[in-house]
Short mmCIF file of C-alpha atoms and ligand atoms in Angstrom, two decimals:
data_model
loop_
_atom_site.label_atom_id
_atom_site.label_comp_id
_atom_site.label_asym_id
_atom_site.label_seq_id
_atom_site.Cartn_x
_atom_site.Cartn_y
_atom_site.Cartn_z
CA MET A 24 25.54 108.17 103.47
CA LYS A 25 26.92 105.34 105.73
CA THR A 26 30.69 105.14 106.31
CA VAL A 27 32.47 101.74 107.18
CA ILE A 28 35.98 101.76 108.38
CA VAL A 29 37.99 98.48 108.45
CA ILE A 30 41.00 98.98 110.77
CA GLY A 31 43.81 96.60 109.84
CA GLY A 32 44.84 95.83 106.30
CA GLY A 33 45.90 92.03 106.91
CA ILE A 34 44.17 89.31 104.86
CA THR A 35 41.00 89.53 107.11
CA GLY A 36 40.63 93.27 106.73
CA LEU A 37 41.31 92.95 102.85
CA SER A 38 38.72 90.11 102.53
CA THR A 39 36.15 92.12 104.58
CA MET A 40 36.66 95.14 102.41
CA TYR A 41 36.60 93.21 99.13
CA GLU A 42 33.17 91.69 100.16
CA LEU A 43 31.82 95.13 101.20
CA TYR A 44 33.12 96.65 97.83
CA LYS A 45 31.47 94.02 95.83
CA TRP A 46 28.25 94.60 97.66
CA LYS A 47 28.51 98.34 97.30
CA LYS A 48 29.09 98.02 93.47
CA ALA A 49 26.27 95.60 93.00
CA ASN A 50 23.79 97.71 94.74
CA GLN A 51 25.02 101.00 93.48
CA SER A 52 25.36 102.12 97.11
CA ASP A 53 26.94 105.49 98.11
CA MET A 54 28.52 103.86 101.22
CA ARG A 55 31.96 105.24 102.03
CA LEU A 56 34.56 102.58 102.54
CA ILE A 57 37.85 103.19 104.41
CA LEU A 58 40.64 100.77 105.07
CA ALA A 59 43.26 102.01 107.72
CA GLU A 60 46.56 100.16 108.03
CA ALA A 61 49.28 101.20 110.36
CA SER A 62 52.13 99.97 108.28
CA ALA A 63 53.48 101.27 104.88
CA GLU A 64 52.15 98.02 103.30
CA LEU A 65 49.02 95.95 103.38
CA GLY A 66 49.19 92.22 104.19
CA GLY A 67 50.04 92.03 107.91
CA LYS A 68 51.42 88.59 108.60
CA ILE A 69 51.77 88.09 104.89
CA ARG A 70 54.99 89.78 103.85
CA THR A 71 57.20 88.67 100.85
CA VAL A 72 60.67 89.90 100.74
CA LYS A 73 62.89 89.35 97.43
CA ASN A 74 66.63 89.33 97.98
CA SER A 75 69.74 87.68 96.50
CA GLY A 76 67.56 85.63 94.11
CA PHE A 77 65.36 84.17 96.83
CA VAL A 78 61.59 84.71 97.48
CA ILE A 79 61.37 84.92 101.28
CA GLU A 80 58.15 84.77 103.15
CA ALA A 81 58.69 86.61 106.42
CA GLY A 82 55.44 85.52 107.86
CA ALA A 83 52.98 82.93 106.37
CA ASP A 84 54.47 80.94 103.55
CA SER A 85 51.42 79.00 102.20
CA ILE A 86 47.81 78.05 102.15
CA VAL A 87 46.26 74.67 102.79
CA THR A 88 45.17 73.49 99.35
CA ARG A 89 42.27 71.40 100.79
CA LYS A 90 40.69 74.56 102.43
CA ALA A 91 41.49 76.83 99.34
CA ASN A 92 39.75 74.32 97.14
CA THR A 93 36.49 74.77 98.96
CA MET A 94 36.68 78.53 98.39
CA THR A 95 36.61 80.82 95.45
CA PHE A 96 39.04 83.51 96.09
CA ILE A 97 41.85 82.16 93.75
CA GLU A 98 39.48 82.16 90.71
CA GLU A 99 37.82 85.47 91.69
CA LEU A 100 41.19 87.11 91.95
CA GLY A 101 42.30 85.59 88.66
CA LEU A 102 45.23 83.90 90.31
CA GLN A 103 44.87 80.29 88.94
CA SER A 104 48.05 80.61 86.69
CA GLU A 105 50.13 82.02 89.43
CA VAL A 106 49.51 79.11 91.96
CA VAL A 107 52.47 76.73 92.79
CA TYR A 108 52.56 73.79 95.09
CA ASN A 109 54.95 72.46 97.63
CA ALA A 110 57.30 69.68 96.61
CA THR A 111 56.45 66.40 98.44
CA GLY A 112 59.21 65.18 100.58
CA ARG A 113 60.03 63.32 103.68
CA SER A 114 59.97 65.26 107.14
CA PHE A 115 62.29 64.57 109.98
CA ILE A 116 62.62 64.94 113.70
CA TYR A 117 66.04 65.91 114.91
CA THR A 118 66.55 63.93 117.95
CA GLU A 119 69.56 62.30 119.63
CA GLY A 120 71.93 64.06 117.25
CA GLU A 121 70.32 62.74 114.08
CA LEU A 122 67.44 63.24 111.68
CA LYS A 123 64.84 60.55 111.98
CA GLN A 124 61.96 60.32 109.45
CA ILE A 125 58.47 60.98 110.73
CA PRO A 126 56.34 58.07 109.53
CA THR A 127 54.78 59.08 106.19
CA ASP A 128 51.44 57.40 107.02
CA ALA A 129 50.67 59.83 109.77
CA VAL A 130 48.54 62.99 110.33
CA PHE A 131 50.27 65.51 112.52
CA GLY A 132 52.52 62.65 113.66
CA ILE A 133 49.38 60.58 114.71
CA PRO A 134 49.73 57.06 112.94
CA ALA A 135 47.13 56.46 110.42
CA SER A 136 47.52 52.86 110.40
CA VAL A 137 48.95 50.24 112.76
CA GLU A 138 51.65 49.64 110.17
CA SER A 139 52.72 53.19 110.42
CA LEU A 140 52.92 52.81 114.20
CA ALA A 141 54.93 49.68 113.96
CA LYS A 142 57.41 51.06 111.55
CA SER A 143 58.11 54.32 113.56
CA THR A 144 61.72 54.77 114.56
CA LEU A 145 60.78 57.50 117.07
CA VAL A 146 59.02 55.28 119.65
CA SER A 147 60.23 52.35 121.53
CA ALA A 148 58.51 48.87 121.46
CA GLU A 149 56.83 49.50 124.80
CA GLY A 150 55.51 52.89 123.46
CA LYS A 151 54.02 51.24 120.49
CA VAL A 152 52.34 48.50 122.56
CA GLU A 153 50.95 51.21 124.80
CA ALA A 154 49.53 53.12 121.70
CA LEU A 155 47.70 49.97 120.67
CA LYS A 156 45.28 50.37 123.49
CA ASP A 157 43.55 52.91 121.12
CA LEU A 158 42.16 49.91 119.28
CA TYR A 159 40.19 48.57 122.26
CA THR A 160 39.57 51.51 124.58
CA LYS A 161 36.23 53.40 124.33
CA ASN A 162 35.74 57.09 124.82
CA GLU A 163 33.44 57.66 127.64
CA THR A 164 34.44 61.10 129.04
CA PHE A 165 36.21 63.24 126.47
CA THR A 166 34.39 66.16 124.84
CA LYS A 167 35.56 68.82 122.33
CA ASP A 168 36.35 71.12 125.19
CA ASP A 169 38.98 68.82 126.62
CA SER A 170 42.54 69.26 125.96
CA VAL A 171 43.99 67.52 122.79
CA GLY A 172 46.92 66.46 124.74
CA ALA A 173 44.92 64.62 127.47
CA PHE A 174 42.92 62.90 124.83
CA LEU A 175 45.72 61.68 122.78
CA GLU A 176 47.66 60.52 125.81
CA HIS A 177 44.70 58.67 127.15
CA PHE A 178 44.28 56.68 124.12
CA LEU A 179 47.68 56.62 122.42
CA GLY A 180 50.00 56.72 125.37
CA LYS A 181 52.49 59.26 126.65
CA GLU A 182 55.68 58.13 124.66
CA LEU A 183 54.05 58.28 121.24
CA VAL A 184 52.52 61.71 122.05
CA GLU A 185 55.81 63.16 123.45
CA LYS A 186 58.09 61.90 120.93
CA GLN A 187 56.21 61.82 117.72
CA ILE A 188 53.02 63.81 117.90
CA ALA A 189 53.57 66.82 120.21
CA PRO A 190 56.70 67.89 118.21
CA VAL A 191 54.49 68.16 115.09
CA LEU A 192 51.18 69.25 116.47
CA SER A 193 52.34 71.74 119.05
CA GLY A 194 54.34 73.28 116.24
CA VAL A 195 51.37 73.61 113.91
CA TYR A 196 49.12 75.07 116.68
CA SER A 197 51.76 77.08 118.50
CA GLY A 198 51.07 75.87 122.01
CA LYS A 199 51.30 73.07 124.52
CA LEU A 200 48.96 70.31 123.72
CA SER A 201 47.63 70.50 127.31
CA ASP A 202 46.51 74.07 126.74
CA LEU A 203 44.77 73.42 123.36
CA THR A 204 41.24 72.03 123.05
CA LEU A 205 40.12 69.36 120.71
CA ALA A 206 37.63 71.93 119.39
CA SER A 207 40.33 74.42 118.32
CA THR A 208 42.62 71.71 116.84
CA LEU A 209 41.42 68.33 115.61
CA PRO A 210 37.69 68.06 116.57
CA TYR A 211 37.16 65.31 114.15
CA LEU A 212 39.37 62.93 116.28
CA LEU A 213 36.70 62.69 118.59
CA GLU A 214 34.03 61.78 115.88
CA TYR A 215 36.56 59.19 114.62
CA LYS A 216 36.98 57.67 118.14
CA ASP A 217 33.19 57.33 118.44
CA LYS A 218 32.49 56.16 114.93
CA TYR A 219 35.51 53.70 114.28
CA GLY A 220 36.26 52.95 117.95
CA SER A 221 39.90 54.16 117.42
CA ILE A 222 41.83 57.30 116.39
CA ILE A 223 44.27 55.27 114.19
CA LYS A 224 41.43 53.46 112.45
CA GLY A 225 39.49 56.73 111.91
CA LEU A 226 42.34 58.43 110.30
CA GLU A 227 43.04 55.30 108.19
CA ALA A 228 39.36 55.27 106.87
CA ASN A 229 39.61 59.03 106.07
CA LYS A 230 43.17 59.03 104.52
CA GLU A 231 42.02 60.64 101.36
CA LYS A 232 40.90 63.66 103.21
CA PHE A 233 44.34 64.28 104.58
CA GLN A 234 46.14 63.61 101.30
CA ILE A 235 48.52 61.38 103.33
CA GLY A 236 51.60 61.09 101.20
CA GLY A 237 49.71 63.02 98.56
CA GLU A 238 51.06 65.89 96.56
CA ARG A 239 49.95 69.52 96.57
CA LYS A 240 49.01 69.69 100.17
CA PHE A 241 50.06 73.45 100.35
CA LEU A 242 49.84 76.26 97.73
CA SER A 243 51.52 79.50 97.23
CA PHE A 244 52.10 81.96 94.28
CA ARG A 245 54.96 82.04 91.75
CA SER A 246 56.17 85.47 92.93
CA GLY A 247 55.30 85.01 96.60
CA LEU A 248 52.26 85.02 98.95
CA ASP A 249 51.86 88.86 98.72
CA THR A 250 50.58 88.16 95.13
CA LEU A 251 47.07 87.53 97.09
CA VAL A 252 47.44 90.72 99.05
CA ASN A 253 48.19 92.85 95.93
CA ALA A 254 45.33 90.99 94.00
CA PHE A 255 42.88 92.04 96.78
CA GLU A 256 44.08 95.54 96.90
CA ASN A 257 43.92 95.89 93.15
CA LYS A 258 40.18 94.95 93.29
CA LEU A 259 39.21 97.57 95.88
CA GLY A 260 38.00 100.19 93.35
CA ASP A 261 37.01 103.42 95.24
CA VAL A 262 37.78 102.17 98.61
CA GLU A 263 39.99 104.75 100.43
CA ILE A 264 43.08 102.86 101.47
CA LEU A 265 44.97 104.77 104.10
CA LYS A 266 48.50 103.24 104.69
CA ASN A 267 50.90 104.47 107.52
CA THR A 268 47.69 105.24 109.22
CA LYS A 269 47.53 103.86 112.80
CA VAL A 270 44.25 104.19 114.65
CA SER A 271 44.84 105.44 118.19
CA GLU A 272 41.34 105.68 119.68
CA ILE A 273 37.62 104.93 119.07
CA GLU A 274 35.02 106.91 120.78
CA LYS A 275 31.27 106.48 120.73
CA GLU A 276 29.39 109.63 119.89
CA ASN A 277 25.66 109.41 119.59
CA ASN A 278 25.14 106.28 117.46
CA ARG A 279 28.27 106.84 115.50
CA TYR A 280 32.03 106.39 116.28
CA LYS A 281 34.85 108.83 116.14
CA VAL A 282 38.05 107.08 114.92
CA SER A 283 41.18 109.03 115.76
CA PHE A 284 44.44 108.40 114.09
CA ALA A 285 47.97 108.71 115.34
CA ASN A 286 48.44 111.79 112.96
CA GLN A 287 45.58 113.63 114.84
CA GLU A 288 42.97 113.18 112.02
CA VAL A 289 39.61 112.03 112.91
CA ILE A 290 36.92 110.19 110.76
CA GLU A 291 33.41 109.43 111.82
CA ALA A 292 31.95 106.04 110.99
CA ASP A 293 28.76 104.06 111.36
CA HIS A 294 30.36 100.74 111.33
CA VAL A 295 33.94 99.81 112.48
CA VAL A 296 35.73 96.39 111.85
CA LEU A 297 38.67 95.68 114.20
CA SER A 298 40.62 93.34 111.96
CA ILE A 299 43.79 93.87 114.14
CA PRO A 300 45.28 91.69 116.71
CA HIS A 301 43.47 91.62 120.00
CA THR A 302 46.19 93.36 121.82
CA ALA A 303 45.88 96.33 119.30
CA ALA A 304 42.05 96.29 119.74
CA GLY A 305 42.68 96.75 123.47
CA GLU A 306 44.81 99.71 122.96
CA ILE A 307 42.11 101.61 121.05
CA LEU A 308 38.92 100.68 122.85
CA ASN A 309 38.52 102.79 125.99
CA ASP A 310 36.48 100.17 127.86
CA LYS A 311 37.68 98.37 130.95
CA GLU A 312 35.15 95.51 130.67
CA ILE A 313 35.99 94.71 127.10
CA ILE A 314 39.80 95.09 127.73
CA GLY A 315 39.28 92.73 130.82
CA GLU A 316 38.14 90.01 128.29
CA LEU A 317 40.62 90.83 125.57
CA VAL A 318 43.55 90.17 127.99
CA LYS A 319 42.20 86.66 128.46
CA LEU A 320 43.11 85.77 124.93
CA LYS A 321 46.67 84.53 124.77
CA SER A 322 49.30 84.60 122.14
CA SER A 323 52.91 83.39 121.88
CA SER A 324 56.07 84.58 119.98
CA LEU A 325 58.07 83.36 117.22
CA ILE A 326 61.35 84.49 115.53
CA SER A 327 61.62 83.33 111.94
CA VAL A 328 65.21 83.26 110.46
CA TYR A 329 65.90 82.65 106.82
CA VAL A 330 69.39 82.06 105.64
CA GLY A 331 70.37 81.89 101.96
CA PHE A 332 73.62 80.41 100.77
CA ASP A 333 75.59 80.61 97.53
CA VAL A 334 75.74 76.74 97.56
CA PRO A 335 73.36 74.33 95.80
CA ASP A 336 70.63 72.89 97.90
CA SER A 337 71.72 69.41 96.87
CA LEU A 338 74.20 69.83 99.81
CA LEU A 339 71.39 69.06 102.25
CA PRO A 340 72.11 65.81 104.11
CA THR A 341 69.10 63.82 102.76
CA GLU A 342 66.03 63.92 100.65
CA GLY A 343 63.23 65.70 102.34
CA THR A 344 61.79 69.11 103.12
CA GLY A 345 62.79 69.79 106.81
CA PHE A 346 62.89 68.80 110.30
CA ILE A 347 61.43 69.54 113.66
CA THR A 348 63.14 69.07 116.97
CA ALA A 349 61.76 66.87 119.71
CA SER A 350 63.90 67.80 122.76
CA ASN A 351 64.82 71.13 123.99
CA ASN A 352 68.46 70.65 124.77
CA GLU A 353 70.03 69.82 121.43
CA LEU A 354 69.29 72.78 119.08
CA SER A 355 67.87 76.20 119.85
CA CYS A 356 65.36 76.14 116.99
CA ASN A 357 61.95 74.27 117.01
CA ALA A 358 61.95 73.59 113.42
CA CYS A 359 63.89 74.10 110.06
CA THR A 360 62.30 74.11 106.72
CA TRP A 361 64.42 73.43 103.62
CA THR A 362 62.70 76.20 101.84
CA SER A 363 64.50 75.96 98.48
CA ARG A 364 63.56 72.16 98.41
CA LYS A 365 60.04 72.60 99.54
CA TRP A 366 59.14 75.50 97.30
CA GLU A 367 61.04 75.62 93.93
CA HIS A 368 59.81 79.05 93.10
CA THR A 369 61.83 80.52 96.20
CA SER A 370 65.25 79.91 94.81
CA GLU A 371 65.87 80.82 91.13
CA SER A 372 69.34 79.19 90.96
CA LYS A 373 68.46 76.25 93.32
CA ASN A 374 70.69 77.76 95.78
CA LEU A 375 70.15 76.69 99.36
CA LEU A 376 67.53 78.64 101.33
CA VAL A 377 66.62 77.33 104.89
CA ARG A 378 64.21 78.83 107.30
CA LEU A 379 64.54 78.28 111.17
CA PHE A 380 61.65 78.78 113.63
CA TYR A 381 62.42 79.79 117.10
CA LYS A 382 59.38 79.66 119.39
CA SER A 383 58.55 80.98 122.95
CA SER A 384 58.01 77.40 124.11
CA HIS A 385 61.70 76.80 123.80
CA PRO A 386 63.93 77.39 126.71
CA ALA A 387 66.64 79.13 124.51
CA PHE A 388 64.03 81.61 123.37
CA GLN A 389 64.30 84.07 126.28
CA ALA A 390 68.06 84.59 125.53
CA LEU A 391 67.28 84.76 121.74
CA GLN A 392 64.87 87.60 122.29
CA LYS A 393 67.49 89.75 123.94
CA MET A 394 69.92 89.20 120.98
CA ASN A 395 70.55 91.61 118.21
CA LYS A 396 69.94 90.23 114.54
CA GLU A 397 73.58 89.42 114.04
CA GLU A 398 73.72 87.30 117.28
CA ILE A 399 70.45 85.66 116.24
CA LEU A 400 72.07 84.85 112.93
CA GLN A 401 75.02 83.26 114.57
CA ALA A 402 72.65 81.08 116.81
CA ALA A 403 70.86 79.98 113.39
CA LEU A 404 74.16 79.20 111.76
CA SER A 405 75.15 77.07 114.71
CA ASP A 406 71.93 75.12 114.45
CA ILE A 407 72.26 74.66 110.69
CA LYS A 408 75.76 73.34 111.17
CA LYS A 409 74.69 70.79 113.91
CA GLY A 410 71.40 69.85 112.26
CA LEU A 411 72.46 69.88 108.59
CA GLY A 412 76.27 69.63 108.82
CA ILE A 413 76.39 72.73 106.58
CA SER A 414 78.89 75.43 107.57
CA ALA A 415 79.00 77.70 104.45
CA GLU A 416 78.98 81.51 104.66
CA PRO A 417 75.48 82.99 104.14
CA ILE A 418 74.89 85.48 101.37
CA THR A 419 71.66 86.70 102.82
CA SER A 420 69.39 86.37 105.91
CA GLU A 421 65.90 87.66 106.89
CA ILE A 422 64.98 87.75 110.51
CA THR A 423 61.60 88.64 111.74
CA ASN A 424 60.44 88.77 115.31
CA TRP A 425 56.67 87.91 115.54
CA SER A 426 56.50 88.91 119.15
CA ASP A 427 53.13 87.94 120.82
CA GLN A 428 51.78 87.69 117.25
CA MET A 429 50.85 83.97 117.31
CA PRO A 430 47.31 83.44 118.62
CA ASN A 431 46.91 80.41 121.03
CA TYR A 432 43.38 79.26 121.37
CA ARG A 433 43.32 78.01 124.93
CA ILE A 434 40.53 75.99 126.44
CA THR A 435 38.62 79.08 127.30
CA HIS A 436 39.18 80.75 123.96
CA SER A 437 35.51 80.50 122.59
CA LYS A 438 33.95 81.62 125.82
CA SER A 439 36.08 84.77 125.92
CA VAL A 440 35.36 85.57 122.13
CA GLU A 441 31.60 85.22 122.96
CA ALA A 442 31.88 87.52 125.88
CA ILE A 443 33.72 90.13 123.78
CA GLU A 444 31.00 89.78 120.91
CA ASN A 445 28.18 90.26 123.47
CA LYS A 446 29.82 93.18 125.10
CA LEU A 447 30.39 94.94 121.85
CA ALA A 448 26.95 94.27 120.59
CA THR A 449 25.30 95.78 123.82
CA ALA A 450 27.69 98.70 124.47
CA TYR A 451 29.14 99.27 120.92
CA PRO A 452 26.67 98.22 118.26
CA GLY A 453 28.32 98.59 114.83
CA ILE A 454 31.87 97.68 116.06
CA ILE A 455 32.84 94.16 114.97
CA ILE A 456 35.94 92.14 115.83
CA ALA A 457 37.54 89.94 113.14
CA GLY A 458 40.60 88.04 112.29
CA CYS A 459 43.16 85.56 113.56
CA SER A 460 43.03 86.58 117.16
CA TYR A 461 39.47 85.19 117.42
CA TYR A 462 38.32 83.16 114.44
CA GLY A 463 41.01 80.89 113.23
CA VAL A 464 44.62 81.56 112.16
CA GLY A 465 44.89 79.89 108.71
CA ILE A 466 44.73 82.26 105.76
CA PRO A 467 41.39 80.62 104.41
CA ASP A 468 39.89 81.03 107.84
CA CYS A 469 40.73 84.68 107.87
CA ILE A 470 39.34 85.28 104.29
CA GLU A 471 36.11 83.34 105.26
CA ASN A 472 35.84 85.35 108.45
CA GLY A 473 36.31 88.45 106.42
CA LYS A 474 33.33 87.43 104.24
CA ASN A 475 31.28 86.78 107.31
CA THR A 476 32.13 90.07 108.84
CA ALA A 477 31.09 91.96 105.72
CA ARG A 478 27.83 90.00 105.60
CA LYS A 479 27.21 91.07 109.39
CA ILE A 480 27.64 94.72 108.48
CA ILE A 481 25.50 94.48 105.28
CA ALA A 482 22.73 92.94 107.34
CA LEU A 483 22.82 96.03 109.59
CA LEU A 484 22.76 98.65 106.74
P1 FAD B 6 47.22 90.48 110.57
O1 FAD B 6 47.92 89.83 109.44
O2 FAD B 6 47.94 90.56 111.96
O3 FAD B 6 46.78 92.03 110.25
C1 FAD B 6 46.42 93.02 111.21
C2 FAD B 6 46.83 94.21 110.55
O4 FAD B 6 46.51 95.31 111.48
C3 FAD B 6 48.43 94.47 110.47
O5 FAD B 6 48.72 94.88 109.14
C4 FAD B 6 48.78 95.53 111.32
O6 FAD B 6 49.85 96.32 110.87
C5 FAD B 6 47.42 96.21 111.44
N1 FAD B 6 47.24 97.10 112.68
C6 FAD B 6 47.49 96.72 113.89
N2 FAD B 6 47.14 97.75 114.80
C7 FAD B 6 46.63 98.82 114.03
C8 FAD B 6 46.12 100.11 114.33
N3 FAD B 6 45.92 100.46 115.62
N4 FAD B 6 45.69 100.88 113.30
C9 FAD B 6 45.68 100.39 112.07
N5 FAD B 6 46.17 99.12 111.70
C10 FAD B 6 46.63 98.27 112.71
N6 FAD B 6 48.78 80.96 108.08
C11 FAD B 6 48.60 80.15 107.06
O7 FAD B 6 47.42 79.89 106.54
N7 FAD B 6 49.73 79.51 106.31
C12 FAD B 6 51.06 79.65 106.98
O8 FAD B 6 51.98 79.21 106.31
C13 FAD B 6 51.11 80.54 108.03
N8 FAD B 6 52.34 80.71 108.54
C14 FAD B 6 52.45 81.88 109.46
C15 FAD B 6 53.83 82.12 109.84
C16 FAD B 6 54.00 83.10 110.77
C17 FAD B 6 55.45 83.45 111.16
C18 FAD B 6 52.86 83.93 111.31
C19 FAD B 6 53.04 85.08 112.13
C20 FAD B 6 51.61 83.51 110.87
C21 FAD B 6 51.39 82.48 110.03
N9 FAD B 6 50.25 82.09 109.54
C22 FAD B 6 50.03 81.27 108.60
C23 FAD B 6 48.89 82.71 110.16
C24 FAD B 6 48.34 83.77 109.26
O9 FAD B 6 49.42 84.44 108.51
C25 FAD B 6 47.62 84.91 109.98
O10 FAD B 6 46.63 84.25 110.94
C26 FAD B 6 46.80 85.79 109.17
O11 FAD B 6 47.59 86.39 108.02
C27 FAD B 6 46.27 86.86 109.95
O12 FAD B 6 45.58 87.87 109.18
P2 FAD B 6 44.82 89.02 110.01
O13 FAD B 6 44.39 89.96 108.81
O14 FAD B 6 43.70 88.51 110.80
O15 FAD B 6 45.78 89.70 110.97
#
């Protein structure tokens, strides 16, 4: 009898296990399936908290609809009737003491028409003229391995990138644009540049794909995103789910693996999936060469602060769903989502719920990381007062420090991942890495990666 142990019960581990379990059932296999999770709950970076009438997503808050629609997990898990979509609204950049609208006809802040560029209130006339060079400058040197920042600046100019694109894009991909490749962010921009001669024209021609100004860009579930986690868990039949079970070490013994837990228990397995962050993988694999590759992968930190008030969310200063900040010296946060506006299901009584994001890229972050929760809350209340003009007393807050938990796919990312895969395949056949540290951070990417991971194991059985 073969034993497969999946270490890490986040969405990747769950998806891997679900695929393995389906195969086991369909093939009437006697394979033993074990899912080991260090925390008391499955879900990892998906964690829903219910408090004072609010549905609060401490980690991920939604799924990109476009990606989910190309997959079958929602139907397979029977969740169609639970799906809710974001409200459409304007987004702002907080700059020079005020909220300025991000042009609606834009993708990650990149204008998707010349008109959108012309109408922007975020960029000067000179900056707009500079950006027009995109229409007549050919791409002769850039490839997918170049930085997205250098690519955008070359064709659209420094000012547009700094004031309108970088605040949006570096927020989405958690990193400086100069450190992120086109391949790991927006590879299609290169194709557009080549096919349409212009990034702006390429986006314009493909507007439908990005649902610009369209509704239902993101989805979640009526009772919170953990509905997805619970649905996966409920489908896992006779899988042994070990919670509060941290793996401390993996050792190779003959052609099998001895997996040791923090509680001193040991399980022997034929196949091991490491669907845990790469830092955690480094801690349990006793191999200098692999650790040498794992440390090349980088991640950044983020503190998420929710504040709920006993005031109606109609007190918000304008229509819209939130703002990001452009400069580093006005507010301490990088972004603020007006959660109760953006997600109706999160506030039963339409009371105001906002979420502030504090990222390690911000100069204020170092000080914040040393603060206790009460001090962080005070910093958030100060940002809310400056940014939104609201100074009510909060009735609840939820602060989560995602320290080193946001993967940054740097220019060398794919090479490092390949090196780790190769080293594992040679020295530890049967151990497979999976999850957001390596193969994409979005929930749909993780689910897809889980499927592929299960297929790799099935092929080896
Ligand atoms: P994880 O969720 O990190 O799961 C790994 C699991 O392994 C954890 O449960 C951990 O406890 C466990 N573990 C670690 N070490 C051990 C060990 N030694 N033994 C046993 N278990 C161990 N994505 C979106 O698509 N939409 C969003 O809106 C979104 N927002 C985000 C907001 C935040 C604040 C964060 C942090 C992420 C967000 N993401 C979002 C990204 C997405 O949530 C993650 O990429 C995804 O959930 C990662 O899943 P995973 O299973 O690969 O890893």
